mmCIF file with all atom_site columns, C-alpha atoms and ligand atoms in Angstrom:
data_model
loop_
_atom_site.group_PDB
_atom_site.id
_atom_site.type_symbol
_atom_site.label_atom_id
_atom_site.label_alt_id
_atom_site.label_comp_id
_atom_site.label_asym_id
_atom_site.label_entity_id
_atom_site.label_seq_id
_atom_site.pdbx_PDB_ins_code
_atom_site.Cartn_x
_atom_site.Cartn_y
_atom_site.Cartn_z
_atom_site.occupancy
_atom_site.B_iso_or_equiv
_atom_site.pdbx_formal_charge
_atom_site.auth_seq_id
_atom_site.auth_comp_id
_atom_site.auth_asym_id
_atom_site.auth_atom_id
_atom_site.pdbx_PDB_model_num
ATOM   1   C CA . MET A 1 1   ? 113.365 -116.599 76.299 1.00 72.00 ? 4   MET A CA 1
ATOM   2   C CA . ALA A 1 2   ? 112.548 -112.926 76.865 1.00 84.00 ? 5   ALA A CA 1
ATOM   3   C CA . GLU A 1 3   ? 109.218 -111.594 75.639 1.00 87.00 ? 6   GLU A CA 1
ATOM   4   C CA . PRO A 1 4   ? 109.555 -109.422 72.529 1.00 92.00 ? 7   PRO A CA 1
ATOM   5   C CA . ALA A 1 5   ? 109.271 -105.707 73.240 1.00 97.00 ? 8   ALA A CA 1
ATOM   6   C CA . PRO A 1 6   ? 105.781 -104.322 72.531 1.00 98.00 ? 9   PRO A CA 1
ATOM   7   C CA . ARG A 1 7   ? 105.404 -102.402 69.261 1.00 98.00 ? 10  ARG A CA 1
ATOM   8   C CA . VAL A 1 8   ? 101.809 -101.336 69.865 1.00 98.00 ? 11  VAL A CA 1
ATOM   9   C CA . ALA A 1 9   ? 100.287 -99.888  73.022 1.00 98.00 ? 12  ALA A CA 1
ATOM   10  C CA . VAL A 1 10  ? 96.588  -100.632 73.510 1.00 98.00 ? 13  VAL A CA 1
ATOM   11  C CA . LEU A 1 11  ? 95.193  -98.225  76.092 1.00 98.00 ? 14  LEU A CA 1
ATOM   12  C CA . MET A 1 12  ? 91.737  -98.163  77.669 1.00 98.00 ? 15  MET A CA 1
ATOM   13  C CA . GLY A 1 13  ? 90.070  -95.541  79.824 1.00 98.00 ? 16  GLY A CA 1
ATOM   14  C CA . SER A 1 14  ? 88.732  -98.208  82.178 1.00 98.00 ? 17  SER A CA 1
ATOM   15  C CA . ASP A 1 15  ? 88.926  -101.917 82.868 1.00 98.00 ? 18  ASP A CA 1
ATOM   16  C CA . SER A 1 16  ? 85.229  -101.959 81.909 1.00 98.00 ? 19  SER A CA 1
ATOM   17  C CA . ASP A 1 17  ? 86.412  -101.399 78.300 1.00 98.00 ? 20  ASP A CA 1
ATOM   18  C CA . LEU A 1 18  ? 88.283  -104.707 78.271 1.00 98.00 ? 21  LEU A CA 1
ATOM   19  C CA . PRO A 1 19  ? 85.581  -106.963 76.770 1.00 98.00 ? 22  PRO A CA 1
ATOM   20  C CA . VAL A 1 20  ? 85.487  -104.792 73.634 1.00 98.00 ? 23  VAL A CA 1
ATOM   21  C CA . MET A 1 21  ? 89.218  -104.108 73.452 1.00 98.00 ? 24  MET A CA 1
ATOM   22  C CA . ALA A 1 22  ? 90.048  -107.798 73.754 1.00 98.00 ? 25  ALA A CA 1
ATOM   23  C CA . GLY A 1 23  ? 88.973  -107.870 70.101 1.00 98.00 ? 26  GLY A CA 1
ATOM   24  C CA . CYS A 1 24  ? 91.772  -105.459 69.269 1.00 98.00 ? 27  CYS A CA 1
ATOM   25  C CA . ALA A 1 25  ? 94.309  -107.591 71.133 1.00 98.00 ? 28  ALA A CA 1
ATOM   26  C CA . ARG A 1 26  ? 93.056  -110.690 69.327 1.00 98.00 ? 29  ARG A CA 1
ATOM   27  C CA . VAL A 1 27  ? 93.731  -109.175 65.901 1.00 98.00 ? 30  VAL A CA 1
ATOM   28  C CA . LEU A 1 28  ? 97.222  -108.046 66.936 1.00 98.00 ? 31  LEU A CA 1
ATOM   29  C CA . GLU A 1 29  ? 97.958  -111.580 68.129 1.00 98.00 ? 32  GLU A CA 1
ATOM   30  C CA . GLU A 1 30  ? 96.718  -112.998 64.832 1.00 97.00 ? 33  GLU A CA 1
ATOM   31  C CA . TYR A 1 31  ? 99.283  -110.827 63.063 1.00 97.00 ? 34  TYR A CA 1
ATOM   32  C CA . GLY A 1 32  ? 101.952 -111.833 65.578 1.00 97.00 ? 35  GLY A CA 1
ATOM   33  C CA . VAL A 1 33  ? 102.492 -108.240 66.678 1.00 98.00 ? 36  VAL A CA 1
ATOM   34  C CA . PRO A 1 34  ? 103.797 -107.784 70.253 1.00 98.00 ? 37  PRO A CA 1
ATOM   35  C CA . TYR A 1 35  ? 101.633 -105.336 72.200 1.00 98.00 ? 38  TYR A CA 1
ATOM   36  C CA . GLU A 1 36  ? 100.951 -104.143 75.694 1.00 98.00 ? 39  GLU A CA 1
ATOM   37  C CA . LEU A 1 37  ? 97.517  -103.413 77.117 1.00 98.00 ? 40  LEU A CA 1
ATOM   38  C CA . ARG A 1 38  ? 97.013  -100.853 79.868 1.00 98.00 ? 41  ARG A CA 1
ATOM   39  C CA . VAL A 1 39  ? 94.316  -98.911  81.670 1.00 98.00 ? 42  VAL A CA 1
ATOM   40  C CA . LEU A 1 40  ? 95.058  -95.174  81.646 1.00 98.00 ? 43  LEU A CA 1
ATOM   41  C CA . SER A 1 41  ? 92.558  -92.380  81.983 1.00 98.00 ? 44  SER A CA 1
ATOM   42  C CA . ALA A 1 42  ? 92.873  -88.868  80.580 1.00 97.00 ? 45  ALA A CA 1
ATOM   43  C CA . HIS A 1 43  ? 90.681  -87.649  83.429 1.00 97.00 ? 46  HIS A CA 1
ATOM   44  C CA . ARG A 1 44  ? 91.271  -90.001  86.325 1.00 97.00 ? 47  ARG A CA 1
ATOM   45  C CA . SER A 1 45  ? 95.014  -90.681  85.962 1.00 98.00 ? 48  SER A CA 1
ATOM   46  C CA . PRO A 1 46  ? 96.154  -87.706  83.839 1.00 98.00 ? 49  PRO A CA 1
ATOM   47  C CA . GLU A 1 47  ? 99.749  -87.595  85.123 1.00 98.00 ? 50  GLU A CA 1
ATOM   48  C CA . GLU A 1 48  ? 100.310 -91.286  84.372 1.00 98.00 ? 51  GLU A CA 1
ATOM   49  C CA . ALA A 1 49  ? 98.659  -90.932  80.953 1.00 98.00 ? 52  ALA A CA 1
ATOM   50  C CA . ALA A 1 50  ? 100.890 -87.987  80.013 1.00 98.00 ? 53  ALA A CA 1
ATOM   51  C CA . GLY A 1 51  ? 103.987 -89.782  81.268 1.00 98.00 ? 54  GLY A CA 1
ATOM   52  C CA . PHE A 1 52  ? 103.119 -92.848  79.260 1.00 98.00 ? 55  PHE A CA 1
ATOM   53  C CA . ALA A 1 53  ? 102.709 -90.833  76.057 1.00 98.00 ? 56  ALA A CA 1
ATOM   54  C CA . ARG A 1 54  ? 105.960 -88.943  76.582 1.00 98.00 ? 57  ARG A CA 1
ATOM   55  C CA . GLU A 1 55  ? 107.965 -92.134  77.106 1.00 98.00 ? 58  GLU A CA 1
ATOM   56  C CA . ALA A 1 56  ? 106.254 -94.415  74.583 1.00 98.00 ? 59  ALA A CA 1
ATOM   57  C CA . ARG A 1 57  ? 108.553 -93.746  71.599 1.00 98.00 ? 60  ARG A CA 1
ATOM   58  C CA . GLY A 1 58  ? 111.678 -94.230  73.691 1.00 98.00 ? 61  GLY A CA 1
ATOM   59  C CA . ARG A 1 59  ? 110.321 -97.615  74.808 1.00 98.00 ? 62  ARG A CA 1
ATOM   60  C CA . GLY A 1 60  ? 109.972 -98.791  71.204 1.00 98.00 ? 63  GLY A CA 1
ATOM   61  C CA . ILE A 1 61  ? 106.223 -98.268  70.813 1.00 98.00 ? 64  ILE A CA 1
ATOM   62  C CA . GLN A 1 62  ? 105.387 -97.475  67.177 1.00 98.00 ? 65  GLN A CA 1
ATOM   63  C CA . VAL A 1 63  ? 101.617 -96.961  67.314 1.00 98.00 ? 66  VAL A CA 1
ATOM   64  C CA . ILE A 1 64  ? 99.286  -96.072  70.185 1.00 99.00 ? 67  ILE A CA 1
ATOM   65  C CA . ILE A 1 65  ? 95.699  -97.307  70.159 1.00 99.00 ? 68  ILE A CA 1
ATOM   66  C CA . ALA A 1 66  ? 93.552  -95.486  72.727 1.00 98.00 ? 69  ALA A CA 1
ATOM   67  C CA . ALA A 1 67  ? 89.968  -96.474  73.506 1.00 98.00 ? 70  ALA A CA 1
ATOM   68  C CA . ALA A 1 68  ? 87.500  -94.665  75.730 1.00 98.00 ? 71  ALA A CA 1
ATOM   69  C CA . GLY A 1 69  ? 83.807  -93.996  76.107 1.00 98.00 ? 72  GLY A CA 1
ATOM   70  C CA . GLY A 1 70  ? 81.757  -90.958  77.088 1.00 98.00 ? 73  GLY A CA 1
ATOM   71  C CA . ALA A 1 71  ? 83.812  -87.741  77.111 1.00 98.00 ? 74  ALA A CA 1
ATOM   72  C CA . ALA A 1 72  ? 86.573  -89.716  75.416 1.00 98.00 ? 75  ALA A CA 1
ATOM   73  C CA . HIS A 1 73  ? 89.774  -87.677  75.631 1.00 98.00 ? 76  HIS A CA 1
ATOM   74  C CA . LEU A 1 74  ? 92.350  -90.442  76.069 1.00 98.00 ? 77  LEU A CA 1
ATOM   75  C CA . ALA A 1 75  ? 93.402  -90.633  72.403 1.00 98.00 ? 78  ALA A CA 1
ATOM   76  C CA . GLY A 1 76  ? 93.588  -86.849  72.137 1.00 98.00 ? 79  GLY A CA 1
ATOM   77  C CA . ALA A 1 77  ? 95.611  -86.616  75.323 1.00 98.00 ? 80  ALA A CA 1
ATOM   78  C CA . MET A 1 78  ? 98.072  -89.163  73.926 1.00 98.00 ? 81  MET A CA 1
ATOM   79  C CA . ALA A 1 79  ? 98.381  -87.167  70.708 1.00 98.00 ? 82  ALA A CA 1
ATOM   80  C CA . ALA A 1 80  ? 99.062  -84.016  72.724 1.00 98.00 ? 83  ALA A CA 1
ATOM   81  C CA . TYR A 1 81  ? 102.190 -85.560  74.254 1.00 98.00 ? 84  TYR A CA 1
ATOM   82  C CA . THR A 1 82  ? 103.654 -87.641  71.414 1.00 98.00 ? 85  THR A CA 1
ATOM   83  C CA . THR A 1 83  ? 104.093 -87.502  67.645 1.00 98.00 ? 86  THR A CA 1
ATOM   84  C CA . LEU A 1 84  ? 103.645 -91.267  67.352 1.00 98.00 ? 87  LEU A CA 1
ATOM   85  C CA . PRO A 1 85  ? 100.582 -92.204  65.287 1.00 98.00 ? 88  PRO A CA 1
ATOM   86  C CA . VAL A 1 86  ? 97.548  -92.396  67.590 1.00 98.00 ? 89  VAL A CA 1
ATOM   87  C CA . ILE A 1 87  ? 94.460  -94.403  66.670 1.00 99.00 ? 90  ILE A CA 1
ATOM   88  C CA . GLY A 1 88  ? 91.325  -93.614  68.653 1.00 98.00 ? 91  GLY A CA 1
ATOM   89  C CA . VAL A 1 89  ? 88.554  -96.124  69.339 1.00 98.00 ? 92  VAL A CA 1
ATOM   90  C CA . PRO A 1 90  ? 85.291  -94.536  70.530 1.00 98.00 ? 93  PRO A CA 1
ATOM   91  C CA . LEU A 1 91  ? 83.363  -96.872  72.816 1.00 98.00 ? 94  LEU A CA 1
ATOM   92  C CA . ALA A 1 92  ? 79.626  -97.091  73.416 1.00 98.00 ? 95  ALA A CA 1
ATOM   93  C CA . SER A 1 93  ? 79.727  -97.104  77.218 1.00 97.00 ? 96  SER A CA 1
ATOM   94  C CA . SER A 1 94  ? 77.446  -94.166  77.994 1.00 97.00 ? 97  SER A CA 1
ATOM   95  C CA . PRO A 1 95  ? 73.727  -93.483  77.465 1.00 98.00 ? 98  PRO A CA 1
ATOM   96  C CA . LEU A 1 96  ? 74.665  -91.714  74.217 1.00 98.00 ? 99  LEU A CA 1
ATOM   97  C CA . GLN A 1 97  ? 75.892  -95.060  72.812 1.00 97.00 ? 100 GLN A CA 1
ATOM   98  C CA . GLY A 1 98  ? 79.265  -93.893  71.542 1.00 98.00 ? 101 GLY A CA 1
ATOM   99  C CA . PHE A 1 99  ? 78.176  -90.828  69.587 1.00 98.00 ? 102 PHE A CA 1
ATOM   100 C CA . ASP A 1 100 ? 79.686  -88.688  72.365 1.00 98.00 ? 103 ASP A CA 1
ATOM   101 C CA . ALA A 1 101 ? 82.932  -90.685  72.307 1.00 98.00 ? 104 ALA A CA 1
ATOM   102 C CA . LEU A 1 102 ? 83.083  -90.540  68.506 1.00 98.00 ? 105 LEU A CA 1
ATOM   103 C CA . LEU A 1 103 ? 82.886  -86.759  68.412 1.00 98.00 ? 106 LEU A CA 1
ATOM   104 C CA . SER A 1 104 ? 85.244  -86.348  71.377 1.00 98.00 ? 107 SER A CA 1
ATOM   105 C CA . THR A 1 105 ? 87.834  -88.547  69.680 1.00 98.00 ? 108 THR A CA 1
ATOM   106 C CA . VAL A 1 106 ? 87.581  -87.486  66.055 1.00 98.00 ? 109 VAL A CA 1
ATOM   107 C CA . GLN A 1 107 ? 87.320  -83.695  66.292 1.00 97.00 ? 110 GLN A CA 1
ATOM   108 C CA . MET A 1 108 ? 90.962  -82.882  66.991 1.00 98.00 ? 111 MET A CA 1
ATOM   109 C CA . PRO A 1 109 ? 92.487  -79.488  66.262 1.00 97.00 ? 112 PRO A CA 1
ATOM   110 C CA . PRO A 1 110 ? 94.649  -79.140  63.118 1.00 98.00 ? 113 PRO A CA 1
ATOM   111 C CA . GLY A 1 111 ? 98.168  -80.463  63.670 1.00 98.00 ? 114 GLY A CA 1
ATOM   112 C CA . VAL A 1 112 ? 97.312  -82.932  66.448 1.00 98.00 ? 115 VAL A CA 1
ATOM   113 C CA . PRO A 1 113 ? 95.459  -85.733  64.654 1.00 98.00 ? 116 PRO A CA 1
ATOM   114 C CA . VAL A 1 114 ? 93.844  -88.857  66.018 1.00 98.00 ? 117 VAL A CA 1
ATOM   115 C CA . ALA A 1 115 ? 93.054  -91.472  63.355 1.00 98.00 ? 118 ALA A CA 1
ATOM   116 C CA . THR A 1 116 ? 89.576  -92.396  64.537 1.00 98.00 ? 119 THR A CA 1
ATOM   117 C CA . VAL A 1 117 ? 87.980  -95.731  63.722 1.00 98.00 ? 120 VAL A CA 1
ATOM   118 C CA . GLY A 1 118 ? 84.360  -96.815  64.130 1.00 98.00 ? 121 GLY A CA 1
ATOM   119 C CA . VAL A 1 119 ? 82.514  -97.186  67.429 1.00 98.00 ? 122 VAL A CA 1
ATOM   120 C CA . GLY A 1 120 ? 82.823  -100.338 69.504 1.00 98.00 ? 123 GLY A CA 1
ATOM   121 C CA . ALA A 1 121 ? 83.924  -103.820 68.480 1.00 98.00 ? 124 ALA A CA 1
ATOM   122 C CA . MET A 1 122 ? 84.229  -103.027 64.781 1.00 98.00 ? 125 MET A CA 1
ATOM   123 C CA . GLY A 1 123 ? 86.508  -100.094 65.560 1.00 98.00 ? 126 GLY A CA 1
ATOM   124 C CA . ALA A 1 124 ? 88.515  -102.115 68.074 1.00 98.00 ? 127 ALA A CA 1
ATOM   125 C CA . ALA A 1 125 ? 89.377  -104.693 65.420 1.00 98.00 ? 128 ALA A CA 1
ATOM   126 C CA . ASN A 1 126 ? 90.011  -102.063 62.757 1.00 98.00 ? 129 ASN A CA 1
ATOM   127 C CA . ALA A 1 127 ? 92.357  -100.165 65.063 1.00 98.00 ? 130 ALA A CA 1
ATOM   128 C CA . ALA A 1 128 ? 94.576  -103.232 65.110 1.00 98.00 ? 131 ALA A CA 1
ATOM   129 C CA . HIS A 1 129 ? 94.400  -103.664 61.326 1.00 98.00 ? 132 HIS A CA 1
ATOM   130 C CA . LEU A 1 130 ? 95.266  -99.988  60.858 1.00 98.00 ? 133 LEU A CA 1
ATOM   131 C CA . ALA A 1 131 ? 98.169  -100.159 63.314 1.00 98.00 ? 134 ALA A CA 1
ATOM   132 C CA . VAL A 1 132 ? 99.540  -103.110 61.355 1.00 98.00 ? 135 VAL A CA 1
ATOM   133 C CA . ALA A 1 133 ? 99.143  -101.207 58.085 1.00 98.00 ? 136 ALA A CA 1
ATOM   134 C CA . VAL A 1 134 ? 101.145 -98.306  59.542 1.00 98.00 ? 137 VAL A CA 1
ATOM   135 C CA . MET A 1 135 ? 103.935 -100.591 60.737 1.00 98.00 ? 138 MET A CA 1
ATOM   136 C CA . ALA A 1 136 ? 103.909 -102.547 57.468 1.00 98.00 ? 139 ALA A CA 1
ATOM   137 C CA . LEU A 1 137 ? 105.212 -99.438  55.685 1.00 98.00 ? 140 LEU A CA 1
ATOM   138 C CA . GLY A 1 138 ? 108.629 -100.397 56.992 1.00 97.00 ? 141 GLY A CA 1
ATOM   139 C CA . ASP A 1 139 ? 108.160 -104.120 57.533 1.00 97.00 ? 142 ASP A CA 1
ATOM   140 C CA . ASP A 1 140 ? 107.836 -106.453 54.530 1.00 98.00 ? 143 ASP A CA 1
ATOM   141 C CA . GLU A 1 141 ? 106.907 -109.470 56.619 1.00 97.00 ? 144 GLU A CA 1
ATOM   142 C CA . LEU A 1 142 ? 103.967 -107.623 58.150 1.00 98.00 ? 145 LEU A CA 1
ATOM   143 C CA . ARG A 1 143 ? 102.929 -106.370 54.712 1.00 98.00 ? 146 ARG A CA 1
ATOM   144 C CA . GLN A 1 144 ? 102.812 -109.959 53.471 1.00 98.00 ? 147 GLN A CA 1
ATOM   145 C CA . ARG A 1 145 ? 100.624 -110.952 56.426 1.00 97.00 ? 148 ARG A CA 1
ATOM   146 C CA . LEU A 1 146 ? 98.284  -108.051 55.621 1.00 97.00 ? 149 LEU A CA 1
ATOM   147 C CA . ASP A 1 147 ? 98.068  -109.157 51.982 1.00 97.00 ? 150 ASP A CA 1
ATOM   148 C CA . GLN A 1 148 ? 97.397  -112.729 53.066 1.00 97.00 ? 151 GLN A CA 1
ATOM   149 C CA . ARG A 1 149 ? 94.628  -111.581 55.413 1.00 96.00 ? 152 ARG A CA 1
ATOM   150 C CA . ARG A 1 150 ? 92.952  -109.634 52.615 1.00 96.00 ? 153 ARG A CA 1
ATOM   151 C CA . ALA A 1 151 ? 93.165  -112.685 50.329 1.00 98.00 ? 154 ALA A CA 1
ATOM   152 C CA . GLU A 1 152 ? 91.516  -114.821 53.030 1.00 96.00 ? 155 GLU A CA 1
ATOM   153 C CA . MET A 1 153 ? 88.697  -112.281 53.408 1.00 96.00 ? 156 MET A CA 1
ATOM   154 C CA . ARG A 1 154 ? 88.153  -112.258 49.668 1.00 97.00 ? 157 ARG A CA 1
ATOM   155 C CA . ASP A 1 155 ? 87.946  -116.073 49.553 1.00 98.00 ? 158 ASP A CA 1
ATOM   156 C CA . GLU A 1 156 ? 85.497  -116.061 52.462 1.00 97.00 ? 159 GLU A CA 1
ATOM   157 C CA . VAL A 1 157 ? 83.215  -113.537 50.754 1.00 98.00 ? 160 VAL A CA 1
ATOM   158 C CA . LEU A 1 158 ? 83.340  -115.366 47.428 1.00 98.00 ? 161 LEU A CA 1
ATOM   159 C CA . GLY A 1 159 ? 82.545  -118.626 49.213 1.00 97.00 ? 162 GLY A CA 1
ATOM   160 C CA . LYS A 1 160 ? 79.484  -117.068 50.860 1.00 97.00 ? 163 LYS A CA 1
ATOM   161 C CA . ALA A 1 161 ? 78.386  -115.439 47.614 1.00 97.00 ? 164 ALA A CA 1
ATOM   162 C CA . ALA A 1 162 ? 78.455  -118.810 45.898 1.00 97.00 ? 165 ALA A CA 1
ATOM   163 C CA . ILE A 1 163 ? 75.820  -120.274 48.216 1.00 97.00 ? 166 ILE A CA 1
ATOM   164 C CA . VAL A 1 164 ? 73.438  -117.272 48.145 1.00 97.00 ? 167 VAL A CA 1
ATOM   165 C CA . PRO A 1 165 ? 71.370  -118.564 45.172 1.00 96.00 ? 168 PRO A CA 1
ATOM   166 C CA . ARG A 1 166 ? 70.686  -121.835 47.025 1.00 96.00 ? 169 ARG A CA 1
ATOM   167 C CA . LYS A 1 167 ? 69.795  -119.939 50.235 1.00 96.00 ? 170 LYS A CA 1
ATOM   168 C CA . LEU A 1 168 ? 67.415  -117.703 48.289 1.00 97.00 ? 171 LEU A CA 1
ATOM   169 C CA . ARG A 1 169 ? 65.687  -120.712 46.755 1.00 97.00 ? 172 ARG A CA 1
ATOM   170 C CA . GLU A 1 170 ? 65.293  -122.292 50.214 1.00 96.00 ? 173 GLU A CA 1
ATOM   171 C CA . LEU A 1 171 ? 63.799  -119.060 51.607 1.00 97.00 ? 174 LEU A CA 1
ATOM   172 C CA . LEU A 1 172 ? 61.387  -118.658 48.712 1.00 97.00 ? 175 LEU A CA 1
ATOM   173 C CA . ASP A 1 173 ? 60.347  -122.291 48.885 1.00 97.00 ? 176 ASP A CA 1
ATOM   174 C CA . GLY A 1 174 ? 59.802  -122.000 52.668 1.00 93.00 ? 177 GLY A CA 1
ATOM   175 C CA . LYS A 1 175 ? 62.367  -124.658 53.591 1.00 79.00 ? 178 LYS A CA 1
HETATM 176 C C1 . LIG B 2 .   ? 85.466  -93.895  80.140 1.00 51.52 ? 116 LIG B C1 1
HETATM 177 O O1 . LIG B 2 .   ? 84.328  -93.986  80.919 1.00 51.52 ? 116 LIG B O1 1
HETATM 178 C C2 . LIG B 2 .   ? 85.982  -95.291  80.026 1.00 51.52 ? 116 LIG B C2 1
HETATM 179 O O2 . LIG B 2 .   ? 86.739  -95.435  78.856 1.00 51.52 ? 116 LIG B O2 1
HETATM 180 C C3 . LIG B 2 .   ? 84.743  -96.119  80.014 1.00 51.52 ? 116 LIG B C3 1
HETATM 181 O O3 . LIG B 2 .   ? 84.332  -96.414  78.673 1.00 51.52 ? 116 LIG B O3 1
HETATM 182 C C4 . LIG B 2 .   ? 83.719  -95.237  80.691 1.00 51.52 ? 116 LIG B C4 1
HETATM 183 C C5 . LIG B 2 .   ? 83.187  -95.801  81.970 1.00 51.52 ? 116 LIG B C5 1
HETATM 184 O O4 . LIG B 2 .   ? 84.254  -96.092  82.835 1.00 51.52 ? 116 LIG B O4 1
HETATM 185 P P1 . LIG B 2 .   ? 83.997  -96.844  84.252 1.00 51.52 ? 116 LIG B P1 1
HETATM 186 O O5 . LIG B 2 .   ? 83.063  -95.971  85.025 1.00 51.52 ? 116 LIG B O5 1
HETATM 187 O O6 . LIG B 2 .   ? 83.394  -98.184  83.903 1.00 51.52 ? 116 LIG B O6 1
HETATM 188 O O7 . LIG B 2 .   ? 85.354  -96.980  84.876 1.00 51.52 ? 116 LIG B O7 1
HETATM 189 O O8 . LIG B 2 .   ? 86.423  -93.053  80.695 1.00 51.52 ? 116 LIG B O8 1
#
């Protein structure tokens, strides 16, 4: 059977970003969302990056997630060439630990937005959750999966909260 066409493009500025962005792919797989993952660089392969952005909508891509570190212009470059929603993930791959990538990604000029999530692994996962939320606007099945995921998180937190008094007692009693 043919693979389903990707609905989300997960882009990275370098293969060295893969360990963090695997977390994004994992979340998309948990939701059952078909995606593609590619290395494209705003600086080192600018023609290919622009071409990808221009053609993405025609290929059925609904949301672009773009991750990069340092002078992180990949998400902004995508947004310059497409009106698809673009989610930027700043990565902590330089000596400035992602603060550079955060500012490079988030500070877009009016009219060409990049929805920027947090730095690193947390942002990588949230980019996937946000992409699903965007697609769920027109997809009831995805919306139900989002609701179910939130319910699971709530149960997990309540379960942990329930054992905190016992943990506190153990700490105070030196056990
Ligand atoms: C950025 O530069 C990439 O997104 C990566 O986070 C960083 C380092 O890239 P490599 O030198 O490891 O290819 O463009």
